[in-house]
Amino acid sequence: MNKTLYTIIVHSENMAGLLNQITAVFTRRQINIESLNVSASSIKGVHKYTITAWTDKDTIEKVTRQISKKIDVLQAHYFTDDEIYQHEIALYKISTPVLEAEAGVSKVIRKYNARIVEVNPVFAIVEKNGMSEDITCLYNELCAFGCVLQFVRSGRVAITTSCFERVNEYLAEREAKYVRQNQ
Protein backbone atom coordinates (compact mmCIF):
# COMPACT_ATOMS: atom_id res chain seq x y z
CA MET A 1 0.00 0.00 0.00
CA ASN A 2 1.42 3.39 -1.06
CA LYS A 3 1.11 5.86 1.83
CA THR A 4 1.24 9.63 1.49
CA LEU A 5 1.25 12.33 4.16
CA TYR A 6 -2.15 14.00 3.93
CA THR A 7 -3.34 17.11 5.72
CA ILE A 8 -7.00 17.31 6.63
CA ILE A 9 -8.39 20.76 7.35
CA VAL A 10 -11.67 20.73 9.28
CA HIS A 11 -13.79 23.80 9.97
CA SER A 12 -16.32 23.44 12.76
CA GLU A 13 -18.34 25.23 15.33
CA ASN A 14 -16.57 25.39 18.68
CA MET A 15 -18.30 22.53 20.49
CA ALA A 16 -17.02 20.51 23.43
CA GLY A 17 -16.31 16.88 22.56
CA LEU A 18 -15.86 17.38 18.82
CA LEU A 19 -12.10 16.80 18.97
CA ASN A 20 -12.77 13.41 20.55
CA GLN A 21 -15.27 12.53 17.81
CA ILE A 22 -12.80 13.51 15.09
CA THR A 23 -9.87 11.59 16.56
CA ALA A 24 -12.14 8.54 17.05
CA VAL A 25 -12.55 8.36 13.25
CA PHE A 26 -8.78 7.85 12.97
CA THR A 27 -8.67 5.41 15.90
CA ARG A 28 -11.39 3.18 14.42
CA ARG A 29 -9.36 2.86 11.21
CA GLN A 30 -6.10 2.42 13.17
CA ILE A 31 -4.53 5.49 11.56
CA ASN A 32 -1.90 7.30 13.61
CA ILE A 33 -2.26 11.08 13.70
CA GLU A 34 1.15 12.61 13.02
CA SER A 35 0.22 16.14 14.11
CA LEU A 36 -2.87 17.96 15.29
CA ASN A 37 -3.43 21.67 15.66
CA VAL A 38 -6.70 23.29 16.72
CA SER A 39 -7.28 27.02 16.78
CA ALA A 40 -9.81 29.72 16.11
CA SER A 41 -10.07 30.55 12.41
CA SER A 42 -10.42 33.92 10.73
CA ILE A 43 -14.21 33.44 10.85
CA LYS A 44 -15.89 34.33 14.14
CA GLY A 45 -17.24 31.24 15.89
CA VAL A 46 -15.47 28.82 13.55
CA HIS A 47 -12.53 26.69 14.61
CA LYS A 48 -9.93 25.09 12.35
CA TYR A 49 -8.43 21.65 12.91
CA THR A 50 -5.27 20.81 10.96
CA ILE A 51 -4.54 17.08 11.12
CA THR A 52 -1.79 15.14 9.36
CA ALA A 53 -1.63 11.39 8.83
CA TRP A 54 0.17 8.89 6.61
CA THR A 55 -2.35 6.84 4.63
CA ASP A 56 -3.57 6.02 1.14
CA LYS A 57 -5.96 8.07 -1.01
CA ASP A 58 -8.94 5.74 -0.60
CA THR A 59 -8.66 5.76 3.19
CA ILE A 60 -8.19 9.54 3.47
CA GLU A 61 -11.30 10.07 1.33
CA LYS A 62 -13.33 7.81 3.65
CA VAL A 63 -11.96 9.46 6.79
CA THR A 64 -12.72 12.93 5.42
CA ARG A 65 -16.29 11.90 4.51
CA GLN A 66 -16.83 10.47 8.01
CA ILE A 67 -15.55 13.65 9.64
CA SER A 68 -17.75 15.78 7.36
CA LYS A 69 -20.83 13.92 8.63
CA LYS A 70 -20.25 14.99 12.23
CA ILE A 71 -23.05 17.36 13.23
CA ASP A 72 -20.88 20.29 14.32
CA VAL A 73 -18.44 20.02 11.39
CA LEU A 74 -19.01 22.66 8.71
CA GLN A 75 -16.52 21.22 6.21
CA ALA A 76 -13.59 18.85 5.97
CA HIS A 77 -11.14 18.57 3.08
CA TYR A 78 -7.89 16.70 2.59
CA PHE A 79 -4.78 17.98 0.83
CA THR A 80 -1.36 16.82 -0.27
CA ASP A 81 1.69 18.97 0.51
CA ASP A 82 1.67 20.58 -2.95
CA GLU A 83 -1.88 21.93 -2.36
CA ILE A 84 -1.12 23.77 0.87
CA TYR A 85 1.38 26.09 2.46
CA GLN A 86 2.39 24.58 5.79
CA HIS A 87 4.56 25.66 8.66
CA GLU A 88 5.72 24.43 12.07
CA ILE A 89 7.59 25.95 14.98
CA ALA A 90 10.18 24.22 17.15
CA LEU A 91 12.07 25.12 20.30
CA TYR A 92 15.44 23.59 21.15
CA LYS A 93 16.97 23.98 24.61
CA ILE A 94 20.72 23.61 24.17
CA SER A 95 23.66 23.68 26.55
CA THR A 96 25.22 27.16 26.80
CA PRO A 97 28.69 25.77 27.64
CA VAL A 98 28.61 23.65 24.44
CA LEU A 99 27.25 26.61 22.44
CA GLU A 100 30.19 28.73 23.65
CA ALA A 101 32.83 26.01 23.19
CA GLU A 102 31.76 24.71 19.76
CA ALA A 103 31.70 27.34 16.99
CA GLY A 104 29.90 24.80 14.81
CA VAL A 105 26.73 25.03 16.91
CA SER A 106 26.23 28.73 16.06
CA LYS A 107 27.07 27.98 12.44
CA VAL A 108 24.36 25.28 12.27
CA ILE A 109 21.80 27.59 13.89
CA ARG A 110 22.53 30.27 11.26
CA LYS A 111 22.50 27.70 8.45
CA TYR A 112 18.86 26.88 9.23
CA ASN A 113 17.83 30.52 9.78
CA ALA A 114 16.94 29.71 13.37
CA ARG A 115 17.36 32.28 16.11
CA ILE A 116 18.53 32.26 19.69
CA VAL A 117 15.76 33.78 21.82
CA GLU A 118 17.18 33.25 25.33
CA VAL A 119 20.62 32.68 26.78
CA ASN A 120 21.65 32.11 30.38
CA PRO A 121 24.74 30.43 31.87
CA VAL A 122 23.13 26.95 31.76
CA PHE A 123 21.09 26.84 28.56
CA ALA A 124 20.04 28.71 25.45
CA ILE A 125 16.68 28.52 23.67
CA VAL A 126 16.73 28.30 19.87
CA GLU A 127 13.57 28.89 17.83
CA LYS A 128 13.06 27.57 14.33
CA ASN A 129 10.02 28.29 12.13
CA GLY A 130 9.59 26.48 8.87
CA MET A 131 9.17 23.20 7.13
CA SER A 132 9.11 19.91 9.02
CA GLU A 133 12.19 18.58 7.24
CA ASP A 134 14.32 21.61 8.20
CA ILE A 135 13.20 21.37 11.83
CA THR A 136 14.21 17.70 11.93
CA CYS A 137 17.54 18.34 10.18
CA LEU A 138 18.44 21.13 12.61
CA TYR A 139 17.59 18.82 15.51
CA ASN A 140 19.79 16.05 14.10
CA GLU A 141 22.74 18.41 13.53
CA LEU A 142 22.46 19.90 17.03
CA CYS A 143 22.29 16.38 18.51
CA ALA A 144 25.57 15.55 16.78
CA PHE A 145 27.20 18.19 19.03
CA GLY A 146 25.61 16.61 22.11
CA CYS A 147 24.09 19.93 23.14
CA VAL A 148 20.31 19.31 22.98
CA LEU A 149 18.75 19.31 26.44
CA GLN A 150 15.10 19.48 25.32
CA PHE A 151 13.19 19.67 22.06
CA VAL A 152 9.55 20.39 21.23
CA ARG A 153 7.71 21.10 17.99
CA SER A 154 4.23 22.28 17.18
CA GLY A 155 1.67 20.60 15.03
CA ARG A 156 1.42 21.72 11.44
CA VAL A 157 -0.52 24.84 10.58
CA ALA A 158 -1.63 25.08 6.98
CA ILE A 159 -3.57 27.15 4.50
CA THR A 160 -4.57 26.15 1.00
CA THR A 161 -2.74 27.55 -1.99
CA SER A 162 -6.03 28.22 -3.78
CA CYS A 163 -7.30 31.79 -3.97
CA PHE A 164 -10.42 31.14 -1.91
CA GLU A 165 -11.37 29.53 1.38
CA ARG A 166 -13.94 26.79 0.80
CA VAL A 167 -15.62 27.33 4.15
CA ASN A 168 -16.35 30.97 3.25
CA GLU A 169 -18.29 29.81 0.17
CA TYR A 170 -20.13 27.22 2.24
CA LEU A 171 -21.14 29.76 4.89
CA ALA A 172 -22.28 32.26 2.23
CA GLU A 173 -24.42 29.57 0.57
CA ARG A 174 -25.86 28.51 3.93
CA GLU A 175 -26.70 32.13 4.80
CA ALA A 176 -28.36 32.71 1.40
CA LYS A 177 -30.42 29.53 1.81
CA TYR A 178 -31.48 30.62 5.31
CA VAL A 179 -32.54 34.07 3.99
CA ARG A 180 -34.55 32.46 1.13
CA GLN A 181 -36.35 30.10 3.54
CA ASN A 182 -37.30 32.95 5.88
CA GLN A 183 -38.64 35.39 3.27
PDB file of C-alpha atoms in Angstrom:
ATOM      1  CA  MET A   1       0.000   0.000   0.000  1.00  0.00           C
ATOM      2  CA  ASN A   2       1.424   3.385  -1.056  1.00  0.00           C
ATOM      3  CA  LYS A   3       1.115   5.863   1.830  1.00  0.00           C
ATOM      4  CA  THR A   4       1.238   9.633   1.491  1.00  0.00           C
ATOM      5  CA  LEU A   5       1.248  12.330   4.164  1.00  0.00           C
ATOM      6  CA  TYR A   6      -2.152  13.998   3.933  1.00  0.00           C
ATOM      7  CA  THR A   7      -3.338  17.114   5.720  1.00  0.00           C
ATOM      8  CA  ILE A   8      -7.003  17.308   6.631  1.00  0.00           C
ATOM      9  CA  ILE A   9      -8.394  20.755   7.352  1.00  0.00           C
ATOM     10  CA  VAL A  10     -11.666  20.732   9.276  1.00  0.00           C
ATOM     11  CA  HIS A  11     -13.793  23.799   9.966  1.00  0.00           C
ATOM     12  CA  SER A  12     -16.322  23.444  12.759  1.00  0.00           C
ATOM     13  CA  GLU A  13     -18.336  25.228  15.327  1.00  0.00           C
ATOM     14  CA  ASN A  14     -16.568  25.389  18.685  1.00  0.00           C
ATOM     15  CA  MET A  15     -18.300  22.529  20.489  1.00  0.00           C
ATOM     16  CA  ALA A  16     -17.020  20.505  23.427  1.00  0.00           C
ATOM     17  CA  GLY A  17     -16.315  16.881  22.558  1.00  0.00           C
ATOM     18  CA  LEU A  18     -15.857  17.382  18.822  1.00  0.00           C
ATOM     19  CA  LEU A  19     -12.103  16.799  18.969  1.00  0.00           C
ATOM     20  CA  ASN A  20     -12.769  13.408  20.553  1.00  0.00           C
ATOM     21  CA  GLN A  21     -15.272  12.532  17.811  1.00  0.00           C
ATOM     22  CA  ILE A  22     -12.801  13.512  15.085  1.00  0.00           C
ATOM     23  CA  THR A  23      -9.874  11.594  16.558  1.00  0.00           C
ATOM     24  CA  ALA A  24     -12.142   8.545  17.051  1.00  0.00           C
ATOM     25  CA  VAL A  25     -12.546   8.361  13.255  1.00  0.00           C
ATOM     26  CA  PHE A  26      -8.778   7.846  12.974  1.00  0.00           C
ATOM     27  CA  THR A  27      -8.672   5.415  15.896  1.00  0.00           C
ATOM     28  CA  ARG A  28     -11.392   3.176  14.423  1.00  0.00           C
ATOM     29  CA  ARG A  29      -9.357   2.858  11.214  1.00  0.00           C
ATOM     30  CA  GLN A  30      -6.096   2.420  13.171  1.00  0.00           C
ATOM     31  CA  ILE A  31      -4.531   5.491  11.557  1.00  0.00           C
ATOM     32  CA  ASN A  32      -1.900   7.295  13.609  1.00  0.00           C
ATOM     33  CA  ILE A  33      -2.264  11.080  13.700  1.00  0.00           C
ATOM     34  CA  GLU A  34       1.153  12.611  13.015  1.00  0.00           C
ATOM     35  CA  SER A  35       0.221  16.137  14.106  1.00  0.00           C
ATOM     36  CA  LEU A  36      -2.871  17.956  15.291  1.00  0.00           C
ATOM     37  CA  ASN A  37      -3.426  21.673  15.656  1.00  0.00           C
ATOM     38  CA  VAL A  38      -6.696  23.288  16.723  1.00  0.00           C
ATOM     39  CA  SER A  39      -7.282  27.024  16.785  1.00  0.00           C
ATOM     40  CA  ALA A  40      -9.805  29.722  16.107  1.00  0.00           C
ATOM     41  CA  SER A  41     -10.068  30.548  12.406  1.00  0.00           C
ATOM     42  CA  SER A  42     -10.421  33.924  10.732  1.00  0.00           C
ATOM     43  CA  ILE A  43     -14.209  33.444  10.848  1.00  0.00           C
ATOM     44  CA  LYS A  44     -15.895  34.334  14.136  1.00  0.00           C
ATOM     45  CA  GLY A  45     -17.239  31.241  15.892  1.00  0.00           C
ATOM     46  CA  VAL A  46     -15.469  28.818  13.548  1.00  0.00           C
ATOM     47  CA  HIS A  47     -12.529  26.686  14.613  1.00  0.00           C
ATOM     48  CA  LYS A  48      -9.928  25.092  12.351  1.00  0.00           C
ATOM     49  CA  TYR A  49      -8.433  21.649  12.913  1.00  0.00           C
ATOM     50  CA  THR A  50      -5.271  20.806  10.964  1.00  0.00           C
ATOM     51  CA  ILE A  51      -4.540  17.077  11.118  1.00  0.00           C
ATOM     52  CA  THR A  52      -1.788  15.137   9.364  1.00  0.00           C
ATOM     53  CA  ALA A  53      -1.632  11.388   8.830  1.00  0.00           C
ATOM     54  CA  TRP A  54       0.169   8.887   6.606  1.00  0.00           C
ATOM     55  CA  THR A  55      -2.354   6.837   4.632  1.00  0.00           C
ATOM     56  CA  ASP A  56      -3.571   6.022   1.145  1.00  0.00           C
ATOM     57  CA  LYS A  57      -5.960   8.070  -1.006  1.00  0.00           C
ATOM     58  CA  ASP A  58      -8.943   5.738  -0.602  1.00  0.00           C
ATOM     59  CA  THR A  59      -8.656   5.758   3.192  1.00  0.00           C
ATOM     60  CA  ILE A  60      -8.194   9.536   3.472  1.00  0.00           C
ATOM     61  CA  GLU A  61     -11.301  10.065   1.328  1.00  0.00           C
ATOM     62  CA  LYS A  62     -13.333   7.808   3.647  1.00  0.00           C
ATOM     63  CA  VAL A  63     -11.958   9.465   6.793  1.00  0.00           C
ATOM     64  CA  THR A  64     -12.717  12.932   5.415  1.00  0.00           C
ATOM     65  CA  ARG A  65     -16.292  11.901   4.513  1.00  0.00           C
ATOM     66  CA  GLN A  66     -16.827  10.468   8.005  1.00  0.00           C
ATOM     67  CA  ILE A  67     -15.547  13.653   9.641  1.00  0.00           C
ATOM     68  CA  SER A  68     -17.753  15.778   7.358  1.00  0.00           C
ATOM     69  CA  LYS A  69     -20.827  13.916   8.627  1.00  0.00           C
ATOM     70  CA  LYS A  70     -20.255  14.993  12.234  1.00  0.00           C
ATOM     71  CA  ILE A  71     -23.053  17.356  13.230  1.00  0.00           C
ATOM     72  CA  ASP A  72     -20.876  20.295  14.321  1.00  0.00           C
ATOM     73  CA  VAL A  73     -18.443  20.017  11.386  1.00  0.00           C
ATOM     74  CA  LEU A  74     -19.006  22.655   8.715  1.00  0.00           C
ATOM     75  CA  GLN A  75     -16.520  21.224   6.211  1.00  0.00           C
ATOM     76  CA  ALA A  76     -13.594  18.847   5.967  1.00  0.00           C
ATOM     77  CA  HIS A  77     -11.137  18.569   3.079  1.00  0.00           C
ATOM     78  CA  TYR A  78      -7.889  16.701   2.586  1.00  0.00           C
ATOM     79  CA  PHE A  79      -4.776  17.982   0.828  1.00  0.00           C
ATOM     80  CA  THR A  80      -1.358  16.822  -0.265  1.00  0.00           C
ATOM     81  CA  ASP A  81       1.688  18.968   0.511  1.00  0.00           C
ATOM     82  CA  ASP A  82       1.669  20.582  -2.946  1.00  0.00           C
ATOM     83  CA  GLU A  83      -1.883  21.933  -2.361  1.00  0.00           C
ATOM     84  CA  ILE A  84      -1.115  23.773   0.871  1.00  0.00           C
ATOM     85  CA  TYR A  85       1.381  26.092   2.464  1.00  0.00           C
ATOM     86  CA  GLN A  86       2.390  24.580   5.786  1.00  0.00           C
ATOM     87  CA  HIS A  87       4.563  25.657   8.661  1.00  0.00           C
ATOM     88  CA  GLU A  88       5.722  24.431  12.071  1.00  0.00           C
ATOM     89  CA  ILE A  89       7.594  25.953  14.984  1.00  0.00           C
ATOM     90  CA  ALA A  90      10.178  24.220  17.150  1.00  0.00           C
ATOM     91  CA  LEU A  91      12.073  25.119  20.301  1.00  0.00           C
ATOM     92  CA  TYR A  92      15.443  23.595  21.150  1.00  0.00           C
ATOM     93  CA  LYS A  93      16.967  23.977  24.614  1.00  0.00           C
ATOM     94  CA  ILE A  94      20.718  23.611  24.170  1.00  0.00           C
ATOM     95  CA  SER A  95      23.661  23.685  26.549  1.00  0.00           C
ATOM     96  CA  THR A  96      25.221  27.158  26.801  1.00  0.00           C
ATOM     97  CA  PRO A  97      28.692  25.766  27.642  1.00  0.00           C
ATOM     98  CA  VAL A  98      28.607  23.651  24.438  1.00  0.00           C
ATOM     99  CA  LEU A  99      27.251  26.611  22.439  1.00  0.00           C
ATOM    100  CA  GLU A 100      30.185  28.729  23.649  1.00  0.00           C
ATOM    101  CA  ALA A 101      32.826  26.015  23.189  1.00  0.00           C
ATOM    102  CA  GLU A 102      31.760  24.708  19.756  1.00  0.00           C
ATOM    103  CA  ALA A 103      31.696  27.340  16.990  1.00  0.00           C
ATOM    104  CA  GLY A 104      29.904  24.799  14.805  1.00  0.00           C
ATOM    105  CA  VAL A 105      26.734  25.035  16.910  1.00  0.00           C
ATOM    106  CA  SER A 106      26.232  28.726  16.056  1.00  0.00           C
ATOM    107  CA  LYS A 107      27.066  27.984  12.444  1.00  0.00           C
ATOM    108  CA  VAL A 108      24.363  25.275  12.267  1.00  0.00           C
ATOM    109  CA  ILE A 109      21.796  27.590  13.886  1.00  0.00           C
ATOM    110  CA  ARG A 110      22.529  30.268  11.257  1.00  0.00           C
ATOM    111  CA  LYS A 111      22.504  27.699   8.449  1.00  0.00           C
ATOM    112  CA  TYR A 112      18.859  26.883   9.228  1.00  0.00           C
ATOM    113  CA  ASN A 113      17.827  30.518   9.777  1.00  0.00           C
ATOM    114  CA  ALA A 114      16.942  29.711  13.373  1.00  0.00           C
ATOM    115  CA  ARG A 115      17.364  32.280  16.107  1.00  0.00           C
ATOM    116  CA  ILE A 116      18.527  32.261  19.685  1.00  0.00           C
ATOM    117  CA  VAL A 117      15.763  33.779  21.821  1.00  0.00           C
ATOM    118  CA  GLU A 118      17.179  33.253  25.332  1.00  0.00           C
ATOM    119  CA  VAL A 119      20.618  32.684  26.784  1.00  0.00           C
ATOM    120  CA  ASN A 120      21.653  32.108  30.375  1.00  0.00           C
ATOM    121  CA  PRO A 121      24.744  30.430  31.871  1.00  0.00           C
ATOM    122  CA  VAL A 122      23.133  26.950  31.761  1.00  0.00           C
ATOM    123  CA  PHE A 123      21.086  26.835  28.559  1.00  0.00           C
ATOM    124  CA  ALA A 124      20.040  28.713  25.445  1.00  0.00           C
ATOM    125  CA  ILE A 125      16.683  28.522  23.666  1.00  0.00           C
ATOM    126  CA  VAL A 126      16.735  28.296  19.873  1.00  0.00           C
ATOM    127  CA  GLU A 127      13.568  28.892  17.834  1.00  0.00           C
ATOM    128  CA  LYS A 128      13.056  27.566  14.327  1.00  0.00           C
ATOM    129  CA  ASN A 129      10.020  28.294  12.132  1.00  0.00           C
ATOM    130  CA  GLY A 130       9.592  26.480   8.875  1.00  0.00           C
ATOM    131  CA  MET A 131       9.167  23.204   7.135  1.00  0.00           C
ATOM    132  CA  SER A 132       9.113  19.915   9.024  1.00  0.00           C
ATOM    133  CA  GLU A 133      12.194  18.578   7.237  1.00  0.00           C
ATOM    134  CA  ASP A 134      14.322  21.608   8.197  1.00  0.00           C
ATOM    135  CA  ILE A 135      13.198  21.367  11.828  1.00  0.00           C
ATOM    136  CA  THR A 136      14.210  17.704  11.926  1.00  0.00           C
ATOM    137  CA  CYS A 137      17.539  18.342  10.175  1.00  0.00           C
ATOM    138  CA  LEU A 138      18.435  21.126  12.612  1.00  0.00           C
ATOM    139  CA  TYR A 139      17.587  18.818  15.513  1.00  0.00           C
ATOM    140  CA  ASN A 140      19.789  16.053  14.104  1.00  0.00           C
ATOM    141  CA  GLU A 141      22.741  18.408  13.528  1.00  0.00           C
ATOM    142  CA  LEU A 142      22.464  19.899  17.026  1.00  0.00           C
ATOM    143  CA  CYS A 143      22.285  16.380  18.514  1.00  0.00           C
ATOM    144  CA  ALA A 144      25.570  15.553  16.778  1.00  0.00           C
ATOM    145  CA  PHE A 145      27.196  18.195  19.028  1.00  0.00           C
ATOM    146  CA  GLY A 146      25.610  16.608  22.112  1.00  0.00           C
ATOM    147  CA  CYS A 147      24.093  19.926  23.140  1.00  0.00           C
ATOM    148  CA  VAL A 148      20.313  19.306  22.977  1.00  0.00           C
ATOM    149  CA  LEU A 149      18.745  19.309  26.439  1.00  0.00           C
ATOM    150  CA  GLN A 150      15.095  19.475  25.320  1.00  0.00           C
ATOM    151  CA  PHE A 151      13.193  19.666  22.056  1.00  0.00           C
ATOM    152  CA  VAL A 152       9.554  20.386  21.232  1.00  0.00           C
ATOM    153  CA  ARG A 153       7.711  21.104  17.994  1.00  0.00           C
ATOM    154  CA  SER A 154       4.226  22.284  17.181  1.00  0.00           C
ATOM    155  CA  GLY A 155       1.666  20.599  15.030  1.00  0.00           C
ATOM    156  CA  ARG A 156       1.419  21.716  11.441  1.00  0.00           C
ATOM    157  CA  VAL A 157      -0.516  24.840  10.584  1.00  0.00           C
ATOM    158  CA  ALA A 158      -1.635  25.083   6.985  1.00  0.00           C
ATOM    159  CA  ILE A 159      -3.567  27.147   4.500  1.00  0.00           C
ATOM    160  CA  THR A 160      -4.574  26.150   0.999  1.00  0.00           C
ATOM    161  CA  THR A 161      -2.742  27.553  -1.994  1.00  0.00           C
ATOM    162  CA  SER A 162      -6.033  28.224  -3.785  1.00  0.00           C
ATOM    163  CA  CYS A 163      -7.299  31.790  -3.968  1.00  0.00           C
ATOM    164  CA  PHE A 164     -10.416  31.139  -1.911  1.00  0.00           C
ATOM    165  CA  GLU A 165     -11.371  29.527   1.379  1.00  0.00           C
ATOM    166  CA  ARG A 166     -13.942  26.794   0.796  1.00  0.00           C
ATOM    167  CA  VAL A 167     -15.617  27.326   4.148  1.00  0.00           C
ATOM    168  CA  ASN A 168     -16.349  30.970   3.246  1.00  0.00           C
ATOM    169  CA  GLU A 169     -18.288  29.810   0.170  1.00  0.00           C
ATOM    170  CA  TYR A 170     -20.126  27.218   2.239  1.00  0.00           C
ATOM    171  CA  LEU A 171     -21.137  29.755   4.893  1.00  0.00           C
ATOM    172  CA  ALA A 172     -22.275  32.257   2.226  1.00  0.00           C
ATOM    173  CA  GLU A 173     -24.422  29.571   0.572  1.00  0.00           C
ATOM    174  CA  ARG A 174     -25.855  28.515   3.934  1.00  0.00           C
ATOM    175  CA  GLU A 175     -26.697  32.128   4.799  1.00  0.00           C
ATOM    176  CA  ALA A 176     -28.357  32.706   1.397  1.00  0.00           C
ATOM    177  CA  LYS A 177     -30.418  29.533   1.814  1.00  0.00           C
ATOM    178  CA  TYR A 178     -31.483  30.620   5.305  1.00  0.00           C
ATOM    179  CA  VAL A 179     -32.536  34.066   3.989  1.00  0.00           C
ATOM    180  CA  ARG A 180     -34.555  32.461   1.134  1.00  0.00           C
ATOM    181  CA  GLN A 181     -36.350  30.102   3.543  1.00  0.00           C
ATOM    182  CA  ASN A 182     -37.301  32.954   5.883  1.00  0.00           C
ATOM    183  CA  GLN A 183     -38.640  35.389   3.267  1.00  0.00           C
TER     184      GLN A 183
END
